[in-house]
PDB file of C-alpha atoms and ligand atoms in Angstrom:
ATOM      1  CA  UNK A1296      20.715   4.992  39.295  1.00  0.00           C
ATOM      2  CA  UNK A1297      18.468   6.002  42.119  1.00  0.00           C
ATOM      3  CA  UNK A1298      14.747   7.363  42.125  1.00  0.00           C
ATOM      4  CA  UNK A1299      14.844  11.569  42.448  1.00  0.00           C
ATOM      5  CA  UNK A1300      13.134  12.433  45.848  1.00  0.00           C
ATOM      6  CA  UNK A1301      11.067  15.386  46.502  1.00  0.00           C
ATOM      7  CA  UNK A1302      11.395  18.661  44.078  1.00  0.00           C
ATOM      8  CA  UNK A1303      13.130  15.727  41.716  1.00  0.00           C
ATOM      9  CA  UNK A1304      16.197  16.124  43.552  1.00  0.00           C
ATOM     10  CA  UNK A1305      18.869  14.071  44.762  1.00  0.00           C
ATOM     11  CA  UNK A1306      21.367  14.255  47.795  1.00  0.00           C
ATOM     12  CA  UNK A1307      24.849  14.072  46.229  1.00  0.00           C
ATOM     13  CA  UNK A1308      28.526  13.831  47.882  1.00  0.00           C
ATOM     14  CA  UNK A1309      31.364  14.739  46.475  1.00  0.00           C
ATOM     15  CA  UNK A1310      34.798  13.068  47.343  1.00  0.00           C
ATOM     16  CA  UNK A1311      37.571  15.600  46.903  1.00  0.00           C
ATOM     17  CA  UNK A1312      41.618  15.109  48.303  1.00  0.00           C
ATOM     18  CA  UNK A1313      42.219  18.980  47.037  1.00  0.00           C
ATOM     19  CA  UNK A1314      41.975  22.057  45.088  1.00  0.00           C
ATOM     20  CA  UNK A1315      38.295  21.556  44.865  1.00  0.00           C
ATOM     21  CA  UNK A1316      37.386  23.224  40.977  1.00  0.00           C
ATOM     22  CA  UNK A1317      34.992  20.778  39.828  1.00  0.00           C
ATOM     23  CA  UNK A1318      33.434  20.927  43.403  1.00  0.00           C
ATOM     24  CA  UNK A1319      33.026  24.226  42.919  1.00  0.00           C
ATOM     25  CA  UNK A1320      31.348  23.962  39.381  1.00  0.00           C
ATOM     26  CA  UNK A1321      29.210  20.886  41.021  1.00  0.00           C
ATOM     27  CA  UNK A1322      28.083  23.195  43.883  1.00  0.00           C
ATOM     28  CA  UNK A1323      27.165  26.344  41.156  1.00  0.00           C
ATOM     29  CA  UNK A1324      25.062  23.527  39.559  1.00  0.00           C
ATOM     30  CA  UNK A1325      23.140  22.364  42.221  1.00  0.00           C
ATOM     31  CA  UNK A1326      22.150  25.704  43.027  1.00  0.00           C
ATOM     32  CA  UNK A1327      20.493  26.041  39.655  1.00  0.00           C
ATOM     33  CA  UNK A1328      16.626  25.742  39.912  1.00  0.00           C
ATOM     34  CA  UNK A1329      16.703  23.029  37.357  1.00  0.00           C
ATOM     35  CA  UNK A1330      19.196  20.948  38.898  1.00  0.00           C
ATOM     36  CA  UNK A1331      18.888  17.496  40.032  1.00  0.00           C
ATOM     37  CA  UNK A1332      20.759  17.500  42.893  1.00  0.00           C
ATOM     38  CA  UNK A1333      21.382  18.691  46.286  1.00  0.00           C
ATOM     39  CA  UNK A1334      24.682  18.715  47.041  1.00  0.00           C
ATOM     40  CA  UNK A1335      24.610  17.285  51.031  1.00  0.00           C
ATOM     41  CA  UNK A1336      28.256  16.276  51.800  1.00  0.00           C
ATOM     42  CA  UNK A1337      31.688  16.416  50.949  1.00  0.00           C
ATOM     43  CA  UNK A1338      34.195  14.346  52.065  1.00  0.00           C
ATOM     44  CA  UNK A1339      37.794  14.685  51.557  1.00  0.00           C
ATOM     45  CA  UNK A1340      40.860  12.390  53.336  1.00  0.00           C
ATOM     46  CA  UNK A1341      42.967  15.855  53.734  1.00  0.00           C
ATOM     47  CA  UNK A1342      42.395  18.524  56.067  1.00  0.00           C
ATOM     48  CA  UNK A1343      44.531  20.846  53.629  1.00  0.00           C
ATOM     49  CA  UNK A1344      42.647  20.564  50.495  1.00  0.00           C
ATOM     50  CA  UNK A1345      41.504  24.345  49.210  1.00  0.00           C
ATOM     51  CA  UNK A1346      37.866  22.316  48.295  1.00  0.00           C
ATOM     52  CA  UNK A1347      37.549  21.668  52.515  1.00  0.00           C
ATOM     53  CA  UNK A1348      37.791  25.515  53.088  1.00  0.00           C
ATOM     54  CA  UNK A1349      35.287  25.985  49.878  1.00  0.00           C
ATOM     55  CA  UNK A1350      32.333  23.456  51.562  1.00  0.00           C
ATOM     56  CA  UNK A1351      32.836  24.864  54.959  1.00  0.00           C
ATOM     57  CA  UNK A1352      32.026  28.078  53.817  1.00  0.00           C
ATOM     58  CA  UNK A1353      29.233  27.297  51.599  1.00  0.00           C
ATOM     59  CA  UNK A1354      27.524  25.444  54.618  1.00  0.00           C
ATOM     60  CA  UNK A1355      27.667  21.773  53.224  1.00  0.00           C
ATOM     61  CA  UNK A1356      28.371  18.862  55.731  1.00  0.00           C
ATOM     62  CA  UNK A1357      32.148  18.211  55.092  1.00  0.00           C
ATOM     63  CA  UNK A1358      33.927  15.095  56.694  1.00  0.00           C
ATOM     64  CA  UNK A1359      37.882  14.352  56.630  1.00  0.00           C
ATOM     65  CA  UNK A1360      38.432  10.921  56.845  1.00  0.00           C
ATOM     66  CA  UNK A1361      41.678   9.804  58.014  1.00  0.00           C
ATOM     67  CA  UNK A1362      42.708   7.240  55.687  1.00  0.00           C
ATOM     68  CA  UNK A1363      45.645   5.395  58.002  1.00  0.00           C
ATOM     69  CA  UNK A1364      43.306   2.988  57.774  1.00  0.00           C
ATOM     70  CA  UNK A1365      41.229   2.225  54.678  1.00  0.00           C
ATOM     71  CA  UNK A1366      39.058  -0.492  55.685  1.00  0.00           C
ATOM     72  CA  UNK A1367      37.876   1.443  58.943  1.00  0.00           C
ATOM     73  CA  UNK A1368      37.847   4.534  56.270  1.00  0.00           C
ATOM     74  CA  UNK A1369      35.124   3.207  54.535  1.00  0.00           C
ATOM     75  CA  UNK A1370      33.523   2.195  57.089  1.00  0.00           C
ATOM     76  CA  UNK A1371      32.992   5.799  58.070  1.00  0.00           C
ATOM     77  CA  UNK A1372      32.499   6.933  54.838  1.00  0.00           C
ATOM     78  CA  UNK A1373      29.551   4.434  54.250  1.00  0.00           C
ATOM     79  CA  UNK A1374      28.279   5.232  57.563  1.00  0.00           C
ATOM     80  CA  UNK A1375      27.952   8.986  57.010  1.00  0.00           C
ATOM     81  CA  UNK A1376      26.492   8.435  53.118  1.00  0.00           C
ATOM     82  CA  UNK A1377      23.331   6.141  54.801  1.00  0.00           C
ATOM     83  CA  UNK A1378      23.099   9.174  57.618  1.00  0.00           C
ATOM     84  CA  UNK A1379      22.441  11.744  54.668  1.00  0.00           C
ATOM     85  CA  UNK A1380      20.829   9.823  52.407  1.00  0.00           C
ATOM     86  CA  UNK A1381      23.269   9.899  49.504  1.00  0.00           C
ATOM     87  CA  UNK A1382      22.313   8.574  46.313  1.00  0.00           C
ATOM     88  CA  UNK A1383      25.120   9.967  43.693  1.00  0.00           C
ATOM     89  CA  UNK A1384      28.737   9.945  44.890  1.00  0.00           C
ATOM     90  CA  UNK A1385      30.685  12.329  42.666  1.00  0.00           C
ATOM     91  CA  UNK A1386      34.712  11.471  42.598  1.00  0.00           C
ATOM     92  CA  UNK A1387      36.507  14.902  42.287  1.00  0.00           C
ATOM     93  CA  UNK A1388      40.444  14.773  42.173  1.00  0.00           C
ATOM     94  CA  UNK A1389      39.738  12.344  45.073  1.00  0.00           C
ATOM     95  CA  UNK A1390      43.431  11.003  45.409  1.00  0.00           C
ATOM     96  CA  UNK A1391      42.145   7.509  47.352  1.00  0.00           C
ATOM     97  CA  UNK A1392      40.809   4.471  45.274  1.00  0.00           C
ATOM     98  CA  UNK A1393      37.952   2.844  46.102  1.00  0.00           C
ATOM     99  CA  UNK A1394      37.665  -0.783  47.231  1.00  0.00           C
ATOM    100  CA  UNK A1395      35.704  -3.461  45.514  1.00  0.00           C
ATOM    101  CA  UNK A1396      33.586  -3.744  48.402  1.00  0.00           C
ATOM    102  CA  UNK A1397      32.660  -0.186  48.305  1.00  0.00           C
ATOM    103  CA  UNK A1398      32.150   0.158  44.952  1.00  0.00           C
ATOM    104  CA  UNK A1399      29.977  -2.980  45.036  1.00  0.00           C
ATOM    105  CA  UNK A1400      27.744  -0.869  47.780  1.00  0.00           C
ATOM    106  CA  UNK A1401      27.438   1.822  45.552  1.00  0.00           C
ATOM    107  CA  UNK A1402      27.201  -0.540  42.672  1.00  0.00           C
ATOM    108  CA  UNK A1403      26.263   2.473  39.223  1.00  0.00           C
ATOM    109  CA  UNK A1404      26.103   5.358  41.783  1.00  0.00           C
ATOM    110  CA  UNK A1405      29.248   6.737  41.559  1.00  0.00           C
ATOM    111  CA  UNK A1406      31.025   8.982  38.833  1.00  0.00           C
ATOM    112  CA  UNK A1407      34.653  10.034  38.086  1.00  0.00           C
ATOM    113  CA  UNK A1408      36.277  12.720  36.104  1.00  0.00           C
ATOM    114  CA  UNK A1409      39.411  11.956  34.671  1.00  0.00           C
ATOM    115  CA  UNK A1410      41.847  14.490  32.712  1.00  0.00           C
ATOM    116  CA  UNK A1411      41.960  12.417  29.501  1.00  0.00           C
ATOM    117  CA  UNK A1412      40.099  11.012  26.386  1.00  0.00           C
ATOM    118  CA  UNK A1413      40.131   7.643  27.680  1.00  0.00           C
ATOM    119  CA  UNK A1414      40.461   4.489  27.420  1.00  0.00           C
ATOM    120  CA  UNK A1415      43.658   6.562  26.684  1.00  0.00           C
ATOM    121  CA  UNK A1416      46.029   7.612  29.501  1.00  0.00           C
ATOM    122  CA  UNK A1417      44.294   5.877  32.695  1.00  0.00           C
ATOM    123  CA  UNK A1418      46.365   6.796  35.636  1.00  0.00           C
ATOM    124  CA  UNK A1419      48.259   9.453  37.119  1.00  0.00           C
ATOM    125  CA  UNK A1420      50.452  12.325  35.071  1.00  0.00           C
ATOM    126  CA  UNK A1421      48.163  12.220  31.890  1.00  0.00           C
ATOM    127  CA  UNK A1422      49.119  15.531  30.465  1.00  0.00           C
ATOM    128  CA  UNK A1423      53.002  14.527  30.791  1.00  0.00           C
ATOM    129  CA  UNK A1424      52.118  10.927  28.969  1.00  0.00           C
ATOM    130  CA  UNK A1425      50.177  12.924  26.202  1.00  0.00           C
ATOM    131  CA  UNK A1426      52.688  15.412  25.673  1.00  0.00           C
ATOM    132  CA  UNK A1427      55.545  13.148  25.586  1.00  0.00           C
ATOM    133  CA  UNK A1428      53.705  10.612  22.675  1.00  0.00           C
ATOM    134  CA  UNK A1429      52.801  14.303  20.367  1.00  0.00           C
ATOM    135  CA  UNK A1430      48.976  13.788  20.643  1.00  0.00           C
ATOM    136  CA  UNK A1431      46.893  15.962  18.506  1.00  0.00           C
ATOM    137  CA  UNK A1432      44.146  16.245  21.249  1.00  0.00           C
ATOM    138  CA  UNK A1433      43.668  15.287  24.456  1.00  0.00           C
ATOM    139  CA  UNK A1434      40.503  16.053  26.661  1.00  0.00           C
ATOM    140  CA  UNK A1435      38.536  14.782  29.683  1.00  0.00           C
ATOM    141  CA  UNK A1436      35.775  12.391  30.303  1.00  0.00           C
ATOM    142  CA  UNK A1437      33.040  11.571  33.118  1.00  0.00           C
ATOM    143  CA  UNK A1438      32.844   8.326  33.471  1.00  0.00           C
ATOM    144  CA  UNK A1439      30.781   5.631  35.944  1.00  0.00           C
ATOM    145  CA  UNK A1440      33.430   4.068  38.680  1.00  0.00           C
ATOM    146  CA  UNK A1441      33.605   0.101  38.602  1.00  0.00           C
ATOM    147  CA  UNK A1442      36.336  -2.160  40.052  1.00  0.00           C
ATOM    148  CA  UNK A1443      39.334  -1.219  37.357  1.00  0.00           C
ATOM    149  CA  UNK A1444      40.710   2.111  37.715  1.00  0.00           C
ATOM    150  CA  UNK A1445      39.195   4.595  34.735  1.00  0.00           C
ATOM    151  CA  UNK A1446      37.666   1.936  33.065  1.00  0.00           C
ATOM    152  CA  UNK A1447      33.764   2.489  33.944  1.00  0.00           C
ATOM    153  CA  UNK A1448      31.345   3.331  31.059  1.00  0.00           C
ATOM    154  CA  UNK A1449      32.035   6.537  29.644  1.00  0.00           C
ATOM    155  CA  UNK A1450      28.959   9.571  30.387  1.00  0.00           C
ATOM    156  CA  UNK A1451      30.180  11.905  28.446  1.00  0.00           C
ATOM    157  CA  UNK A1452      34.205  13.153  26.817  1.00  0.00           C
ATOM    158  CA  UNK A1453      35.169  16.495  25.738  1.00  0.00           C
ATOM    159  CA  UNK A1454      38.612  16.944  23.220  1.00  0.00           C
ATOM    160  CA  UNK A1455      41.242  19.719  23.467  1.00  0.00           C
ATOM    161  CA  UNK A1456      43.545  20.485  20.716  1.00  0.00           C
ATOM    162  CA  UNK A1457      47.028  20.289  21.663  1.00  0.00           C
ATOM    163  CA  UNK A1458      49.373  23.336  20.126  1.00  0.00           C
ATOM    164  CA  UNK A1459      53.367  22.741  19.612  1.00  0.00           C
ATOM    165  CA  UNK A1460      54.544  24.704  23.083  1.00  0.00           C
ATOM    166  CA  UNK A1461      52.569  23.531  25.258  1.00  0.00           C
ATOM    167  CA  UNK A1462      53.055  22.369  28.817  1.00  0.00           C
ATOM    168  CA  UNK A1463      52.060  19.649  31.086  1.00  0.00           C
ATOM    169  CA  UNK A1464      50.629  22.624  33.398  1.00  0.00           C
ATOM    170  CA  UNK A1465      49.324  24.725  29.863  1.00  0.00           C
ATOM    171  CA  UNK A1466      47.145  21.730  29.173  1.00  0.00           C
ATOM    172  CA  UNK A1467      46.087  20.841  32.472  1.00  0.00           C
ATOM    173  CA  UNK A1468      44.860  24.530  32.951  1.00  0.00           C
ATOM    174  CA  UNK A1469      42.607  24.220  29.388  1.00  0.00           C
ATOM    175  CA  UNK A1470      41.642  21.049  30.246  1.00  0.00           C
ATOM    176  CA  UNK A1471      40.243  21.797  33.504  1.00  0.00           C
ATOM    177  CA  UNK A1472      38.006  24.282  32.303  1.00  0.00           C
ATOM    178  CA  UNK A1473      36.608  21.932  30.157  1.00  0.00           C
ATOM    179  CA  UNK A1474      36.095  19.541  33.154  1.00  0.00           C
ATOM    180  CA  UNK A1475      34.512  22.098  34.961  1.00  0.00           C
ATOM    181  CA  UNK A1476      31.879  22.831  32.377  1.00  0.00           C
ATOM    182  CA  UNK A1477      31.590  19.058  31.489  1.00  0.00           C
ATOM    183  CA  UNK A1478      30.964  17.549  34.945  1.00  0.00           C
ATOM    184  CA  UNK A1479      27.740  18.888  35.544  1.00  0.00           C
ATOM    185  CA  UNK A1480      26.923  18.411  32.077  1.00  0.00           C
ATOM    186  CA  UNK A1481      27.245  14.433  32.689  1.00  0.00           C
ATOM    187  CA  UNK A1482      25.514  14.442  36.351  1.00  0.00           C
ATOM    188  CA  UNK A1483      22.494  15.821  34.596  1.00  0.00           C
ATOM    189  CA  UNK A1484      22.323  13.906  31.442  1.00  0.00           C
ATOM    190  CA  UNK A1485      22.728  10.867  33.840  1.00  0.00           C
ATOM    191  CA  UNK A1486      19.792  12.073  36.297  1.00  0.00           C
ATOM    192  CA  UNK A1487      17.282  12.942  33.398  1.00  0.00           C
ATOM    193  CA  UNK A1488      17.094   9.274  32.249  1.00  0.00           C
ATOM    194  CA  UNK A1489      15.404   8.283  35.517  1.00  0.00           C
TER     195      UNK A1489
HETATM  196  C1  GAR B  26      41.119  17.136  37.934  1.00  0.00           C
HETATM  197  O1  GAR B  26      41.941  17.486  36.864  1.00  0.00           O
HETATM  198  C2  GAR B  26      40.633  15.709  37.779  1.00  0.00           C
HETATM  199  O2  GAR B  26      40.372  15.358  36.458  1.00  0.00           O
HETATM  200  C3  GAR B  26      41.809  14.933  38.318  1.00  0.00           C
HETATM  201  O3  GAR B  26      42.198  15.666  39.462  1.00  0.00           O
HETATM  202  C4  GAR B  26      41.941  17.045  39.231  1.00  0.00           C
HETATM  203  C5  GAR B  26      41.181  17.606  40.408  1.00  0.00           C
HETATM  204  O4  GAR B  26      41.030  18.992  40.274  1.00  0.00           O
HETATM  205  N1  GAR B  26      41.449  13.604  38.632  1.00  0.00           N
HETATM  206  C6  GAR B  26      42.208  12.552  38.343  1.00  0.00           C
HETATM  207  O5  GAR B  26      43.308  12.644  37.843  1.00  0.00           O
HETATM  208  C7  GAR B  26      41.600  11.206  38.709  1.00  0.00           C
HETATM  209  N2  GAR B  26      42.311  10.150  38.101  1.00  0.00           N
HETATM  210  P1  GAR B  26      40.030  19.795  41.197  1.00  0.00           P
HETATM  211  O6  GAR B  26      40.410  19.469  42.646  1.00  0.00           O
HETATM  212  O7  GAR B  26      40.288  21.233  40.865  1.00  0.00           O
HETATM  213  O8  GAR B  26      38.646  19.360  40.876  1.00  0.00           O
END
Protein backbone atom coordinates (compact mmCIF):
# COMPACT_ATOMS: atom_id res chain seq x y z
CA UNK A 1 0.00 0.00 0.00
CA UNK A 2 1.37 3.44 -0.57
CA UNK A 3 3.15 5.97 1.90
CA UNK A 4 0.30 8.77 3.27
CA UNK A 5 1.47 12.24 1.94
CA UNK A 6 1.08 15.44 3.69
CA UNK A 7 -1.72 15.80 6.64
CA UNK A 8 -1.36 11.67 6.37
CA UNK A 9 -3.58 11.71 3.54
CA UNK A 10 -3.96 10.00 0.42
CA UNK A 11 -5.45 10.92 -3.10
CA UNK A 12 -8.08 8.24 -3.80
CA UNK A 13 -10.34 7.49 -7.07
CA UNK A 14 -13.22 5.88 -7.12
CA UNK A 15 -14.46 3.84 -10.22
CA UNK A 16 -18.24 3.90 -10.33
CA UNK A 17 -20.63 2.66 -13.69
CA UNK A 18 -23.86 4.01 -11.52
CA UNK A 19 -26.04 4.80 -8.70
CA UNK A 20 -23.07 6.00 -6.81
CA UNK A 21 -24.10 4.98 -2.74
CA UNK A 22 -20.89 3.79 -1.59
CA UNK A 23 -19.33 6.86 -3.42
CA UNK A 24 -21.33 8.80 -1.54
CA UNK A 25 -20.45 7.14 1.91
CA UNK A 26 -16.59 7.22 0.56
CA UNK A 27 -16.90 11.00 -0.10
CA UNK A 28 -18.76 11.64 3.68
CA UNK A 29 -15.57 9.81 4.87
CA UNK A 30 -13.01 11.64 3.40
CA UNK A 31 -14.41 14.69 4.63
CA UNK A 32 -13.94 13.50 8.17
CA UNK A 33 -10.89 15.22 9.87
CA UNK A 34 -9.50 11.86 10.69
CA UNK A 35 -9.68 10.41 7.41
CA UNK A 36 -6.97 9.12 5.34
CA UNK A 37 -7.91 10.10 2.21
CA UNK A 38 -8.66 12.73 -0.21
CA UNK A 39 -10.96 11.74 -2.49
CA UNK A 40 -9.36 13.42 -6.04
CA UNK A 41 -11.21 11.63 -8.92
CA UNK A 42 -13.92 9.64 -10.01
CA UNK A 43 -14.18 7.92 -12.98
CA UNK A 44 -17.10 6.19 -14.33
CA UNK A 45 -17.51 4.51 -18.18
CA UNK A 46 -21.31 5.98 -18.21
CA UNK A 47 -22.35 9.40 -18.62
CA UNK A 48 -25.82 8.33 -16.97
CA UNK A 49 -24.73 7.01 -13.73
CA UNK A 50 -26.63 9.07 -10.67
CA UNK A 51 -22.76 8.86 -8.88
CA UNK A 52 -21.47 11.28 -12.17
CA UNK A 53 -24.15 13.94 -11.20
CA UNK A 54 -23.12 13.32 -7.28
CA UNK A 55 -19.03 14.14 -8.02
CA UNK A 56 -19.84 16.96 -10.30
CA UNK A 57 -21.58 18.61 -7.74
CA UNK A 58 -19.36 17.96 -4.92
CA UNK A 59 -16.42 19.50 -7.04
CA UNK A 60 -14.27 16.25 -7.52
CA UNK A 61 -12.45 15.71 -10.93
CA UNK A 62 -14.85 13.19 -12.67
CA UNK A 63 -13.81 11.46 -16.04
CA UNK A 64 -16.19 9.18 -18.35
CA UNK A 65 -14.25 6.92 -20.15
CA UNK A 66 -15.68 5.50 -23.17
CA UNK A 67 -15.05 1.95 -22.96
CA UNK A 68 -15.60 0.95 -26.97
CA UNK A 69 -12.31 0.35 -26.54
CA UNK A 70 -10.75 -1.16 -23.41
CA UNK A 71 -7.20 -1.24 -24.12
CA UNK A 72 -7.16 2.58 -25.20
CA UNK A 73 -9.61 2.82 -21.94
CA UNK A 74 -7.00 2.11 -19.74
CA UNK A 75 -4.78 3.82 -21.24
CA UNK A 76 -6.68 6.94 -20.28
CA UNK A 77 -7.56 5.81 -17.13
CA UNK A 78 -3.83 5.20 -16.13
CA UNK A 79 -2.95 8.39 -17.66
CA UNK A 80 -5.32 10.53 -15.59
CA UNK A 81 -4.46 8.36 -12.10
CA UNK A 82 -0.38 9.42 -12.64
CA UNK A 83 -1.84 13.22 -13.45
CA UNK A 84 -3.52 13.24 -9.86
CA UNK A 85 -1.39 11.33 -8.07
CA UNK A 86 -3.64 8.43 -7.11
CA UNK A 87 -2.53 5.99 -4.72
CA UNK A 88 -5.89 3.93 -3.65
CA UNK A 89 -8.32 3.05 -6.45
CA UNK A 90 -11.67 2.25 -4.84
CA UNK A 91 -14.02 -0.14 -7.22
CA UNK A 92 -17.68 1.00 -6.56
CA UNK A 93 -20.46 -0.93 -8.58
CA UNK A 94 -17.89 -0.28 -11.37
CA UNK A 95 -19.62 -2.57 -14.07
CA UNK A 96 -16.05 -2.94 -16.26
CA UNK A 97 -13.35 -5.56 -15.19
CA UNK A 98 -10.06 -4.76 -14.97
CA UNK A 99 -7.24 -6.19 -17.11
CA UNK A 100 -4.27 -8.07 -15.85
CA UNK A 101 -2.12 -5.46 -17.05
CA UNK A 102 -3.86 -2.87 -15.08
CA UNK A 103 -4.21 -4.57 -12.15
CA UNK A 104 -0.51 -5.50 -12.32
CA UNK A 105 0.09 -1.42 -12.40
CA UNK A 106 -1.82 -1.02 -9.49
CA UNK A 107 -0.49 -4.23 -8.12
CA UNK A 108 -2.34 -4.12 -3.83
CA UNK A 109 -3.79 -0.61 -4.54
CA UNK A 110 -7.03 -1.31 -5.46
CA UNK A 111 -10.23 -2.44 -3.44
CA UNK A 112 -13.68 -3.89 -4.35
CA UNK A 113 -16.96 -4.20 -2.63
CA UNK A 114 -18.93 -7.00 -3.48
CA UNK A 115 -22.69 -7.76 -2.26
CA UNK A 116 -21.85 -11.16 -0.71
CA UNK A 117 -20.02 -13.18 2.06
CA UNK A 118 -17.58 -14.48 -0.27
CA UNK A 119 -15.74 -16.77 -1.50
CA UNK A 120 -19.56 -17.38 -1.78
CA UNK A 121 -21.57 -15.99 -4.74
CA UNK A 122 -18.68 -14.26 -6.93
CA UNK A 123 -20.36 -12.75 -9.87
CA UNK A 124 -23.30 -10.99 -10.93
CA UNK A 125 -27.13 -11.49 -9.39
CA UNK A 126 -25.87 -12.55 -5.83
CA UNK A 127 -29.00 -11.81 -3.94
CA UNK A 128 -31.09 -13.98 -6.61
CA UNK A 129 -28.30 -17.00 -6.19
CA UNK A 130 -28.64 -16.64 -2.30
CA UNK A 131 -32.21 -16.55 -2.22
CA UNK A 132 -32.78 -19.31 -4.54
CA UNK A 133 -30.17 -21.92 -2.38
CA UNK A 134 -32.33 -20.67 1.30
CA UNK A 135 -29.17 -19.10 2.88
CA UNK A 136 -29.44 -18.16 6.44
CA UNK A 137 -27.23 -15.00 5.90
CA UNK A 138 -25.76 -13.34 3.35
CA UNK A 139 -23.66 -10.03 3.63
CA UNK A 140 -20.93 -8.02 1.87
CA UNK A 141 -17.23 -7.88 1.89
CA UNK A 142 -14.28 -5.37 0.86
CA UNK A 143 -11.90 -7.08 -0.59
CA UNK A 144 -8.23 -6.27 -2.45
CA UNK A 145 -8.69 -6.69 -6.52
CA UNK A 146 -6.17 -9.30 -8.12
CA UNK A 147 -6.41 -11.02 -11.54
CA UNK A 148 -9.62 -13.50 -10.69
CA UNK A 149 -12.80 -11.81 -10.36
CA UNK A 150 -13.81 -11.47 -6.33
CA UNK A 151 -11.16 -13.51 -5.32
CA UNK A 152 -8.58 -10.85 -3.74
CA UNK A 153 -7.81 -11.07 0.04
CA UNK A 154 -10.68 -10.28 2.02
CA UNK A 155 -10.37 -6.52 4.26
CA UNK A 156 -13.12 -6.85 6.01
CA UNK A 157 -17.12 -8.91 5.64
CA UNK A 158 -20.22 -7.94 7.28
CA UNK A 159 -23.39 -10.82 7.57
CA UNK A 160 -27.13 -10.11 7.11
CA UNK A 161 -29.72 -12.42 8.30
CA UNK A 162 -31.98 -13.50 5.69
CA UNK A 163 -35.95 -13.63 6.84
CA UNK A 164 -38.53 -16.13 4.91
CA UNK A 165 -40.19 -13.22 2.45
CA UNK A 166 -37.65 -11.68 1.37
CA UNK A 167 -36.69 -10.36 -2.04
CA UNK A 168 -33.81 -10.17 -4.31
CA UNK A 169 -34.43 -6.19 -4.14
CA UNK A 170 -35.41 -6.54 0.05
CA UNK A 171 -31.92 -7.87 0.52
CA UNK A 172 -30.07 -5.85 -1.78
CA UNK A 173 -31.59 -2.68 -0.04
CA UNK A 174 -30.27 -4.13 3.71
CA UNK A 175 -27.31 -5.14 2.30
CA UNK A 176 -26.32 -1.96 0.86
CA UNK A 177 -26.54 -0.17 3.92
CA UNK A 178 -24.27 -2.38 5.34
CA UNK A 179 -21.85 -1.73 2.40
CA UNK A 180 -22.15 1.73 2.86
CA UNK A 181 -21.11 1.73 6.48
CA UNK A 182 -18.50 -1.07 5.81
CA UNK A 183 -16.52 0.47 2.92
CA UNK A 184 -14.99 3.14 4.68
CA UNK A 185 -14.59 1.00 7.54
CA UNK A 186 -12.06 -1.24 5.33
CA UNK A 187 -10.27 1.88 3.47
CA UNK A 188 -9.26 2.98 6.91
CA UNK A 189 -8.32 -0.15 8.63
CA UNK A 190 -6.22 -0.71 5.40
CA UNK A 191 -4.53 2.94 5.55
CA UNK A 192 -3.72 2.76 9.39
CA UNK A 193 -1.29 -0.18 8.91
CA UNK A 194 1.08 2.04 6.93
C1 LIG B 1 -23.17 -2.45 -4.79
O1 LIG B 1 -24.16 -3.28 -4.27
C2 LIG B 1 -21.88 -3.22 -4.98
O2 LIG B 1 -21.65 -4.17 -3.99
C3 LIG B 1 -22.13 -3.90 -6.31
O3 LIG B 1 -22.74 -2.88 -7.09
C4 LIG B 1 -23.51 -2.05 -6.23
C5 LIG B 1 -23.16 -0.61 -6.51
O4 LIG B 1 -24.01 0.24 -5.78
N1 LIG B 1 -20.93 -4.36 -6.89
C6 LIG B 1 -20.82 -5.55 -7.48
O5 LIG B 1 -21.75 -6.30 -7.64
C7 LIG B 1 -19.42 -5.88 -7.97
N2 LIG B 1 -19.31 -7.25 -8.30
P1 LIG B 1 -23.68 1.78 -5.64
O6 LIG B 1 -23.53 2.33 -7.06
O7 LIG B 1 -24.89 2.35 -4.95
O8 LIG B 1 -22.43 1.93 -4.85
Amino acid sequence: MAKLIGKNKIYCAVFISGRGSNLKSIFRYSKKKNSKIILKLVVSNKLSAPGVKFAKKNKIITQIVNYENTIKAEKEILSLLKQNDIKLICLAGFLKILSKNFIKNFNGKIINIHPSLLPKYKGLNTHERVIKNKESYSGCTVHFVNKRLDSGKIILQQKVKLYKLDTPKKLEKRILKIENKIYPKAINQILSKI
